[in-house]
mmCIF file of C-alpha atoms in Angstrom:
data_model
loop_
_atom_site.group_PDB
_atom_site.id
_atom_site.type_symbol
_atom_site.label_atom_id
_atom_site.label_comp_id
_atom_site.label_asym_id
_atom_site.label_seq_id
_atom_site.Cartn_x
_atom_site.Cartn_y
_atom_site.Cartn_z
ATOM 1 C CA UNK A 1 2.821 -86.067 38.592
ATOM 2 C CA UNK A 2 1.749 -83.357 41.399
ATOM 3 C CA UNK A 3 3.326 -81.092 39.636
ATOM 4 C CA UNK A 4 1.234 -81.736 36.522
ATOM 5 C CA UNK A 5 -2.122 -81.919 38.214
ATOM 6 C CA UNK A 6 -1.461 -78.785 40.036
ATOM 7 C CA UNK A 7 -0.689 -76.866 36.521
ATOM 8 C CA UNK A 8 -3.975 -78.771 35.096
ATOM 9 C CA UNK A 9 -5.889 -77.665 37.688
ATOM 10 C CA UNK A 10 -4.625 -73.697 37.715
ATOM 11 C CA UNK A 11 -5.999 -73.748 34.420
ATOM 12 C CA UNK A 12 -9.322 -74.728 34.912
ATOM 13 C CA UNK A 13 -9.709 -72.182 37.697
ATOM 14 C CA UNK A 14 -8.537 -70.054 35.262
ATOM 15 C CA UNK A 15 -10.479 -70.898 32.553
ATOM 16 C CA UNK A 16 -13.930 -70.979 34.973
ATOM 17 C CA UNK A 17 -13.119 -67.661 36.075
ATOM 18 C CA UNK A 18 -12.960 -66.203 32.454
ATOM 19 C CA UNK A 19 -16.218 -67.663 31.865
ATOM 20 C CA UNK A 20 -18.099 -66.014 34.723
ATOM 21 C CA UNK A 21 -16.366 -63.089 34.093
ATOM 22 C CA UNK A 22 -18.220 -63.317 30.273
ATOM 23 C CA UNK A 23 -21.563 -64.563 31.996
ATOM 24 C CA UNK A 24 -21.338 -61.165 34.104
ATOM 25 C CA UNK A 25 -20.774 -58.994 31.229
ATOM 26 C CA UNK A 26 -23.903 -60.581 29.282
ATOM 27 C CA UNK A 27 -25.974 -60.122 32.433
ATOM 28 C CA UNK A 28 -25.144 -56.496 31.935
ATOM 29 C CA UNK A 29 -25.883 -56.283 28.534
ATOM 30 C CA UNK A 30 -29.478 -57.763 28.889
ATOM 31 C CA UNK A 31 -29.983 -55.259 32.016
ATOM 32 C CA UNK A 32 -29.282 -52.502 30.071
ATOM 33 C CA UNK A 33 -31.453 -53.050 26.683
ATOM 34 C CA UNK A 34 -34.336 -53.646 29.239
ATOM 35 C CA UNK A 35 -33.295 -50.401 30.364
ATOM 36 C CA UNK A 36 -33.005 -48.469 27.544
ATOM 37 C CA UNK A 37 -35.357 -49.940 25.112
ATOM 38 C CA UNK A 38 -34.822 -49.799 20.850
ATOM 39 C CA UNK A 39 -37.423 -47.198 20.719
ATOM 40 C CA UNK A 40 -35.784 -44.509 22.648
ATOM 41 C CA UNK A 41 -32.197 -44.254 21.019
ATOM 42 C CA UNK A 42 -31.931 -41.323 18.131
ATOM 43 C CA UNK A 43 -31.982 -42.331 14.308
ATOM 44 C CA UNK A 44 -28.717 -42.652 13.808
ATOM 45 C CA UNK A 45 -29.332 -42.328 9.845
ATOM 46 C CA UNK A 46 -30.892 -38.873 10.426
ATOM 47 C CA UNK A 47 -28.113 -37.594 12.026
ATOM 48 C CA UNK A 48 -25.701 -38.848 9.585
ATOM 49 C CA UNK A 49 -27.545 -37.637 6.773
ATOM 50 C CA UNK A 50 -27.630 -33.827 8.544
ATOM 51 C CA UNK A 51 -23.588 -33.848 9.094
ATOM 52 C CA UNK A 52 -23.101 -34.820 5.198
ATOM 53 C CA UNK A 53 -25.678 -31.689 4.582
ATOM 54 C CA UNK A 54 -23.162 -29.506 6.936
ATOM 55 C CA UNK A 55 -20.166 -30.915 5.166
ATOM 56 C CA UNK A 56 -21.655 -29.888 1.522
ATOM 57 C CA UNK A 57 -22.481 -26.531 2.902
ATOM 58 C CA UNK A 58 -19.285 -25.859 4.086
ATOM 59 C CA UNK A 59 -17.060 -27.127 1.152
ATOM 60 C CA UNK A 60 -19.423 -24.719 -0.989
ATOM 61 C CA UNK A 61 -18.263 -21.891 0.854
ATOM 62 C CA UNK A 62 -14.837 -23.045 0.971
ATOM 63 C CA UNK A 63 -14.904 -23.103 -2.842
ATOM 64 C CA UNK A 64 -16.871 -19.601 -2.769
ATOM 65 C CA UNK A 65 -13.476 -18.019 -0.729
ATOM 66 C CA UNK A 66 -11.123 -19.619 -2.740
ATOM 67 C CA UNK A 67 -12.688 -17.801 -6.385
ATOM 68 C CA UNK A 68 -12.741 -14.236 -4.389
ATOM 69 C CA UNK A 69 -9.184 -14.897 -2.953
ATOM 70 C CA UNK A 70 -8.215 -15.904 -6.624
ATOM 71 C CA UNK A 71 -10.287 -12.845 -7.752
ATOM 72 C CA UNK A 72 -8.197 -10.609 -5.227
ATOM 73 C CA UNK A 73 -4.850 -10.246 -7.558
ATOM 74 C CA UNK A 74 -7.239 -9.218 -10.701
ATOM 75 C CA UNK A 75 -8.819 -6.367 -9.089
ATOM 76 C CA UNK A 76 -5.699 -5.344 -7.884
ATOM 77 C CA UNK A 77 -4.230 -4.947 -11.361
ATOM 78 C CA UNK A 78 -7.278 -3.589 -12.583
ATOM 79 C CA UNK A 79 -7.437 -0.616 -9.777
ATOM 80 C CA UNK A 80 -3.658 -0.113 -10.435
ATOM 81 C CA UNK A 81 -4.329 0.378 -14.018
ATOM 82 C CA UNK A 82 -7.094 3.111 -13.593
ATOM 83 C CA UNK A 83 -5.321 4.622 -11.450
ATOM 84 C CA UNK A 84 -2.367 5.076 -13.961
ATOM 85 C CA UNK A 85 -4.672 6.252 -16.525
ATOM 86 C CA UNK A 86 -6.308 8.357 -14.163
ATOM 87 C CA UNK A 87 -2.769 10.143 -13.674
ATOM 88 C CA UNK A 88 -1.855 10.385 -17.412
ATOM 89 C CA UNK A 89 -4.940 11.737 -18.333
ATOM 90 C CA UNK A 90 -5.046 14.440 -15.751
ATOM 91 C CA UNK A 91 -1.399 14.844 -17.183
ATOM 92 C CA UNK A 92 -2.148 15.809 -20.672
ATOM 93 C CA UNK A 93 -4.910 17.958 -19.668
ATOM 94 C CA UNK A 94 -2.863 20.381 -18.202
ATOM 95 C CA UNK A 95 -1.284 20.902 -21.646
ATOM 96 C CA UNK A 96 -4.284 21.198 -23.701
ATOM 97 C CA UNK A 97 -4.711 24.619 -24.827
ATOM 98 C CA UNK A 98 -7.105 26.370 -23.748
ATOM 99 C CA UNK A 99 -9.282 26.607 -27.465
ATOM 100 C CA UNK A 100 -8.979 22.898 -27.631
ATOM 101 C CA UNK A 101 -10.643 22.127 -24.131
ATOM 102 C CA UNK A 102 -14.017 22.633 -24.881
ATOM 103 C CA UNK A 103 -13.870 19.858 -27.819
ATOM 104 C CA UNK A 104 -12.099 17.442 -25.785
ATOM 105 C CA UNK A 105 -14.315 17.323 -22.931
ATOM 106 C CA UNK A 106 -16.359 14.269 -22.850
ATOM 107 C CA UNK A 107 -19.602 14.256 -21.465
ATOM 108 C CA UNK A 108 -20.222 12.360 -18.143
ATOM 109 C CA UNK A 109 -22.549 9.998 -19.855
ATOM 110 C CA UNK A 110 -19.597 9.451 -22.610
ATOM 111 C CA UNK A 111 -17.378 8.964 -19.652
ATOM 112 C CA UNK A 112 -19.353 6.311 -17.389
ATOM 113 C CA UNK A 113 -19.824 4.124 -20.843
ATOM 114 C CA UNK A 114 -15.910 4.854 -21.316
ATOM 115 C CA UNK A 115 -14.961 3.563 -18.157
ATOM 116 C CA UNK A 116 -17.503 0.918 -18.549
ATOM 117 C CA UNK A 117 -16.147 -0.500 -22.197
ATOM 118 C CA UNK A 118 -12.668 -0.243 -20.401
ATOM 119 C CA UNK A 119 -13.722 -2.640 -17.156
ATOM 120 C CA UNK A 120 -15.607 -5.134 -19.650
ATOM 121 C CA UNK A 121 -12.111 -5.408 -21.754
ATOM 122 C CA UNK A 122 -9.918 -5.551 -19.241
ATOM 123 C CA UNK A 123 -11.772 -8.171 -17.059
ATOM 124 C CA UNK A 124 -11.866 -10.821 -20.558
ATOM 125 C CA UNK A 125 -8.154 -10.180 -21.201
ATOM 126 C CA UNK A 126 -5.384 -12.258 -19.890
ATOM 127 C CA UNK A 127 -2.278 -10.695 -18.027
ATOM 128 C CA UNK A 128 -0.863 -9.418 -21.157
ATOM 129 C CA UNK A 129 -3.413 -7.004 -21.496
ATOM 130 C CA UNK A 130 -2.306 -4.975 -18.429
ATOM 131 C CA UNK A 131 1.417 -4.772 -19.643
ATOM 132 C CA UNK A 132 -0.103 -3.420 -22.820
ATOM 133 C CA UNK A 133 -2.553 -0.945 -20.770
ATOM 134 C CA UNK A 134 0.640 -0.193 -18.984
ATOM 135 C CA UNK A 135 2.618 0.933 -22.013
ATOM 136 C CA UNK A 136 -0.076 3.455 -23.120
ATOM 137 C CA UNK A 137 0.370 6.828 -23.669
ATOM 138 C CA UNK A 138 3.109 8.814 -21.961
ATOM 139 C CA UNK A 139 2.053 11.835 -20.446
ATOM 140 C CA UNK A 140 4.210 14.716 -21.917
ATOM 141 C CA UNK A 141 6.461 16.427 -19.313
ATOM 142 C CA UNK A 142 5.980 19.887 -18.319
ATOM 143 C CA UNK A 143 7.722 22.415 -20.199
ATOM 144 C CA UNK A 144 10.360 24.191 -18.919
ATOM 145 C CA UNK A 145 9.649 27.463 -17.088
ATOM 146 C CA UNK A 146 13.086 28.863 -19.169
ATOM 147 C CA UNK A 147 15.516 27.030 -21.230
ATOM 148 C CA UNK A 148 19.026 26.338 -19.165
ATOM 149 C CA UNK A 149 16.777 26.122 -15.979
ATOM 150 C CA UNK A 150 19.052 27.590 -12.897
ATOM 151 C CA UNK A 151 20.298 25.127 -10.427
ATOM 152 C CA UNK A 152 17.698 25.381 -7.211
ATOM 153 C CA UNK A 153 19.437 28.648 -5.089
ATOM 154 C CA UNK A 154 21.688 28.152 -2.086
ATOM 155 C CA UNK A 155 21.206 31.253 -0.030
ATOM 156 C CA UNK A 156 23.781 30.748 2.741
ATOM 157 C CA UNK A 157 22.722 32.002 6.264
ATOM 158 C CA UNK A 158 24.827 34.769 7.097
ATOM 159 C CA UNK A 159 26.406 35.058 11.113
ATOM 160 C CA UNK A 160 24.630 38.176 11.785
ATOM 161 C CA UNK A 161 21.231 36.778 10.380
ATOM 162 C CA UNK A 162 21.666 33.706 12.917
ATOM 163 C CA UNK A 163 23.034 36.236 15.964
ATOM 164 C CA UNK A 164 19.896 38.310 14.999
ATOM 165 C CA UNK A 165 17.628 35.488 16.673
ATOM 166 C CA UNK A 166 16.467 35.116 19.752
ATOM 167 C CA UNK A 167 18.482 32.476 21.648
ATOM 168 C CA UNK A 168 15.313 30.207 21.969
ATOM 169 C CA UNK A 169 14.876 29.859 18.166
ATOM 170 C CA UNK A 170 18.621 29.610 18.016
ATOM 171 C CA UNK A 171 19.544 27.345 20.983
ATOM 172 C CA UNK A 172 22.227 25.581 20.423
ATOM 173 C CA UNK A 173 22.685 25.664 15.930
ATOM 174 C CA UNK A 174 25.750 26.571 14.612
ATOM 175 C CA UNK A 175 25.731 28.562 11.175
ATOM 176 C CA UNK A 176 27.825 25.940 9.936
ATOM 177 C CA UNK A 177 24.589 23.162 10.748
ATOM 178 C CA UNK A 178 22.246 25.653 9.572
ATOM 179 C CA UNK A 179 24.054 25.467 6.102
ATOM 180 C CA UNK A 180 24.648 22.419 5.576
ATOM 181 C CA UNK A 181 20.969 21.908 5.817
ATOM 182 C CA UNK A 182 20.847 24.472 3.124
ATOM 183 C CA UNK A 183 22.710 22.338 0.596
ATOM 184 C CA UNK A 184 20.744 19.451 1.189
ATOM 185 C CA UNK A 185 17.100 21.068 0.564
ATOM 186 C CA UNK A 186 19.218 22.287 -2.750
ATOM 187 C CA UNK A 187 19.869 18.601 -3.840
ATOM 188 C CA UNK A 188 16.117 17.113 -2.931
ATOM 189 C CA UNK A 189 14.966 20.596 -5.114
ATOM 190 C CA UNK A 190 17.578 19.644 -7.851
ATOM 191 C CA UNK A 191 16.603 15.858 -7.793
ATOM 192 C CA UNK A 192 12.701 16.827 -8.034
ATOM 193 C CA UNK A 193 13.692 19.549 -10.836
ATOM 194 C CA UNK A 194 14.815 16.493 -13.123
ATOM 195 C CA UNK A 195 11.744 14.578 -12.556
ATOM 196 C CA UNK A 196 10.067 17.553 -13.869
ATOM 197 C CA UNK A 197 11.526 17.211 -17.093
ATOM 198 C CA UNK A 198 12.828 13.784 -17.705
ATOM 199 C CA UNK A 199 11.073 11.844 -20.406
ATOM 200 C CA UNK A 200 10.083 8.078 -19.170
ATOM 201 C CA UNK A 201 12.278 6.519 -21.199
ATOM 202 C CA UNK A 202 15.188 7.921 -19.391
ATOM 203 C CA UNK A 203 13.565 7.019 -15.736
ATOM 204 C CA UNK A 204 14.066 3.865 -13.790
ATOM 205 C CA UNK A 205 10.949 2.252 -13.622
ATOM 206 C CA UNK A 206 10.555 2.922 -9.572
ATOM 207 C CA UNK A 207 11.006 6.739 -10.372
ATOM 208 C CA UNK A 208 8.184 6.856 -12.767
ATOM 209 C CA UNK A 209 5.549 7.054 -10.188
ATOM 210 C CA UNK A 210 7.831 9.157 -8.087
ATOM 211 C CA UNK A 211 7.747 11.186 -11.641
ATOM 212 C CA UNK A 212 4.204 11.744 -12.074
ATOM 213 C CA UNK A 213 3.088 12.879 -8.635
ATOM 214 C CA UNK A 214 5.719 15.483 -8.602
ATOM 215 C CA UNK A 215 4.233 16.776 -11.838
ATOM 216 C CA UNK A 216 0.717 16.859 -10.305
ATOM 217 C CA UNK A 217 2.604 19.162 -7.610
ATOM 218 C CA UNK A 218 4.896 21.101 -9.700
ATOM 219 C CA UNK A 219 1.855 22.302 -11.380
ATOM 220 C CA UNK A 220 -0.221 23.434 -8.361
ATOM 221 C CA UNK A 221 -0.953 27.201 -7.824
ATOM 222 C CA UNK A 222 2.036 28.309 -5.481
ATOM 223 C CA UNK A 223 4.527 25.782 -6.555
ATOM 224 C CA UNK A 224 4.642 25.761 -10.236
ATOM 225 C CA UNK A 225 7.388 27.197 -11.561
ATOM 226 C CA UNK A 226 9.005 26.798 -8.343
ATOM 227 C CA UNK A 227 12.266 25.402 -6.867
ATOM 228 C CA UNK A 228 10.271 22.668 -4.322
ATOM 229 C CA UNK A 229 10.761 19.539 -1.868
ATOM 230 C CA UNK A 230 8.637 17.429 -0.088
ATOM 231 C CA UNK A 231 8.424 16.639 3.657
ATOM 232 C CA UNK A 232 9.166 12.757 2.120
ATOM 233 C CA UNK A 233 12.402 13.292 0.329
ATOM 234 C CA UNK A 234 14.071 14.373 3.747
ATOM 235 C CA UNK A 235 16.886 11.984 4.168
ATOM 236 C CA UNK A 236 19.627 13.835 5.485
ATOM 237 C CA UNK A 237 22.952 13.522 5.864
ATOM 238 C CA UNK A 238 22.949 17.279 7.532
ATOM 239 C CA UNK A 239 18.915 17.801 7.198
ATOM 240 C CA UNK A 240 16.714 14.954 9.319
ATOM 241 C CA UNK A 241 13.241 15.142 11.322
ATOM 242 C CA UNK A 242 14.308 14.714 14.260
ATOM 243 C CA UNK A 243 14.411 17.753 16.527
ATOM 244 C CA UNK A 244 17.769 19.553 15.827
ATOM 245 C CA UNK A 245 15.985 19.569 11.769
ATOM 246 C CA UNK A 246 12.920 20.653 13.154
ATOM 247 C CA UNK A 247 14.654 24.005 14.517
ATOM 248 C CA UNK A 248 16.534 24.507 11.808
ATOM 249 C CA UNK A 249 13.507 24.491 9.229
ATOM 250 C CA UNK A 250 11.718 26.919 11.508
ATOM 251 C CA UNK A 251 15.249 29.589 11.400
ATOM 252 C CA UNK A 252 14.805 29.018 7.776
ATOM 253 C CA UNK A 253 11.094 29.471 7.591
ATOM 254 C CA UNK A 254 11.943 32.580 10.093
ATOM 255 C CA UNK A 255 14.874 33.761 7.811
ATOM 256 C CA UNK A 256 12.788 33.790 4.647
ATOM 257 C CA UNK A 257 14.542 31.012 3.042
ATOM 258 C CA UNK A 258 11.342 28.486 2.783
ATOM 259 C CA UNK A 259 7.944 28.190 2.777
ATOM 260 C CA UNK A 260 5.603 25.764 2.980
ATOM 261 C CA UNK A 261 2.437 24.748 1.751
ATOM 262 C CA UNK A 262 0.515 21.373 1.484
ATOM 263 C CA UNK A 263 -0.589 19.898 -1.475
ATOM 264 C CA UNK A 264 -3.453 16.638 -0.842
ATOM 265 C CA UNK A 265 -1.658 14.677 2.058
ATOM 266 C CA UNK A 266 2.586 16.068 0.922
ATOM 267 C CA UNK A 267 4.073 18.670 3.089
ATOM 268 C CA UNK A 268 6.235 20.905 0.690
ATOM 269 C CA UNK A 269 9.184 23.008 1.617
ATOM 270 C CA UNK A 270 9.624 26.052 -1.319
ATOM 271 C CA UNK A 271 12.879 27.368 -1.982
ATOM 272 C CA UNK A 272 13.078 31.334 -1.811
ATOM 273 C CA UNK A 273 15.349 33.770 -1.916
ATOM 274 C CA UNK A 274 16.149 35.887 1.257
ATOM 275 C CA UNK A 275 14.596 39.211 0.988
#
């Protein structure tokens, strides 16, 4: 019976305490709205109503990103395409003949409204349209400077021609380096001699640009007609850039056996033979 009226009693302490505790916290409460009166907090509506404006603004220009990133891919194509026009058509003008120019040439107003009709049709057409732009007309290949065109030359350095040096051009080369390096400007020459000639349909499709910009250079005053390689088609095994192929394209530029020239941003090595 103790027992029990201690446990009864516990409670009701407990019980009074949590309601002072709650009488406390309304005290508070009442203290602080006479403190801070109704009038002086912000419109909460107002503020609401300004983030929702924010949140519009910013999904619009979410949306307005996402159509140019989508947009991004098309332009691409289309810039791709021109481009490839813009090669074959520079192409085939180097084999109009000469009494034919004047009646081909297009006007530059004919041109702008050319290039204009071509943007307007490409931009309605669907992805098929670019294959078929793609497929257009193939630029003819250059003719052959002779029929049964001779291999690209491979003048051998001879051991007097290297002992004729002066031991800081020669340093340390070996006439067995020197023409080795000799054989392989012969292959990159031989490789870019095809190109020259080789209709598209017999090209892999990754050679075809390859194709067409060794044209543009095999036609170039100084290189046309020319046995020719280009700073990029360097891959060893004997020839590399790295310093011991640096000195031995400067013997051979010293020796007579190359040239070079640039043509637009290509550094081109000529093949000649030793006087």
């Amino acid at each position: 019976m103790n027992s029990n009226s201690k446990n009864a009693g516990s409670s009701l302490d407990s019980l009074m305490s949590s309601f002072n505790a709650r009488i406390l916290q309304l005290q508070e409460l009442v203290i602080a709205r006479n403190m801070y009166p109704a009038s002086s907090i912000a419109d909460l509506s107002a503020v609401d109503s300004a983030v929702t404006a924010m949140e519009i603004q910013v999904q619009a220009i979410k949306d307005r990103f996402r159509d140019e990133i989508e947009a991004i891919p098309k332009t691409k194509k289309l810039i791709n395409a021109c481009l490839q026009q813009q090669k074959k058509l520079q192409n085939m003008s180097l084999h109009i003949p000469s009494q034919m120019a004047d009646r081909m040439t297009l006007s530059n107003s004919e041109t702008t409204q050319t290039s204009r009709s071509l943007f307007a049709e490409f931009s309605q057409q669907d992805s098929g349209s670019f294959e078929a732009l793609k497929h257009d007309v193939e630029p003819a290949a250059l003719p052959k400077e002779k029929k049964g065109r001779a291999p690209p030359p491979t003048w051998f350095v001879t051991g007097s021609e290297l002992d004729s040096l002066s031991s800081y051009m020669r340093g340390r080369l070996t006439l067995e380096k020197v023409n080795a390096v000799i054989t392989d400007m012969a292959s990159y020459a031989e490789a870019n001699a095809q190109l020259l000639t080789a209709p598209k349909k017999r090209l892999a499709e990754n050679l075809w640009e390859k194709a067409l910009e060794i044209r543009d250079i095999g036609a170039t005053e100084g290189v046309k007609g020319k046995h020719f390689f280009l700073e990029a088609d360097i891959k060893g095994p004997a020839l590399k850039l790295d310093n011991t192929g640096k000195a031995i394209l400067t013997v051979l530029r010293h020796l007579g056996r190359i040239s070079e020239t640039r043509v637009g941003h290509h550094r081109v090595f000529i093949l000649h033979k030793p006087h």
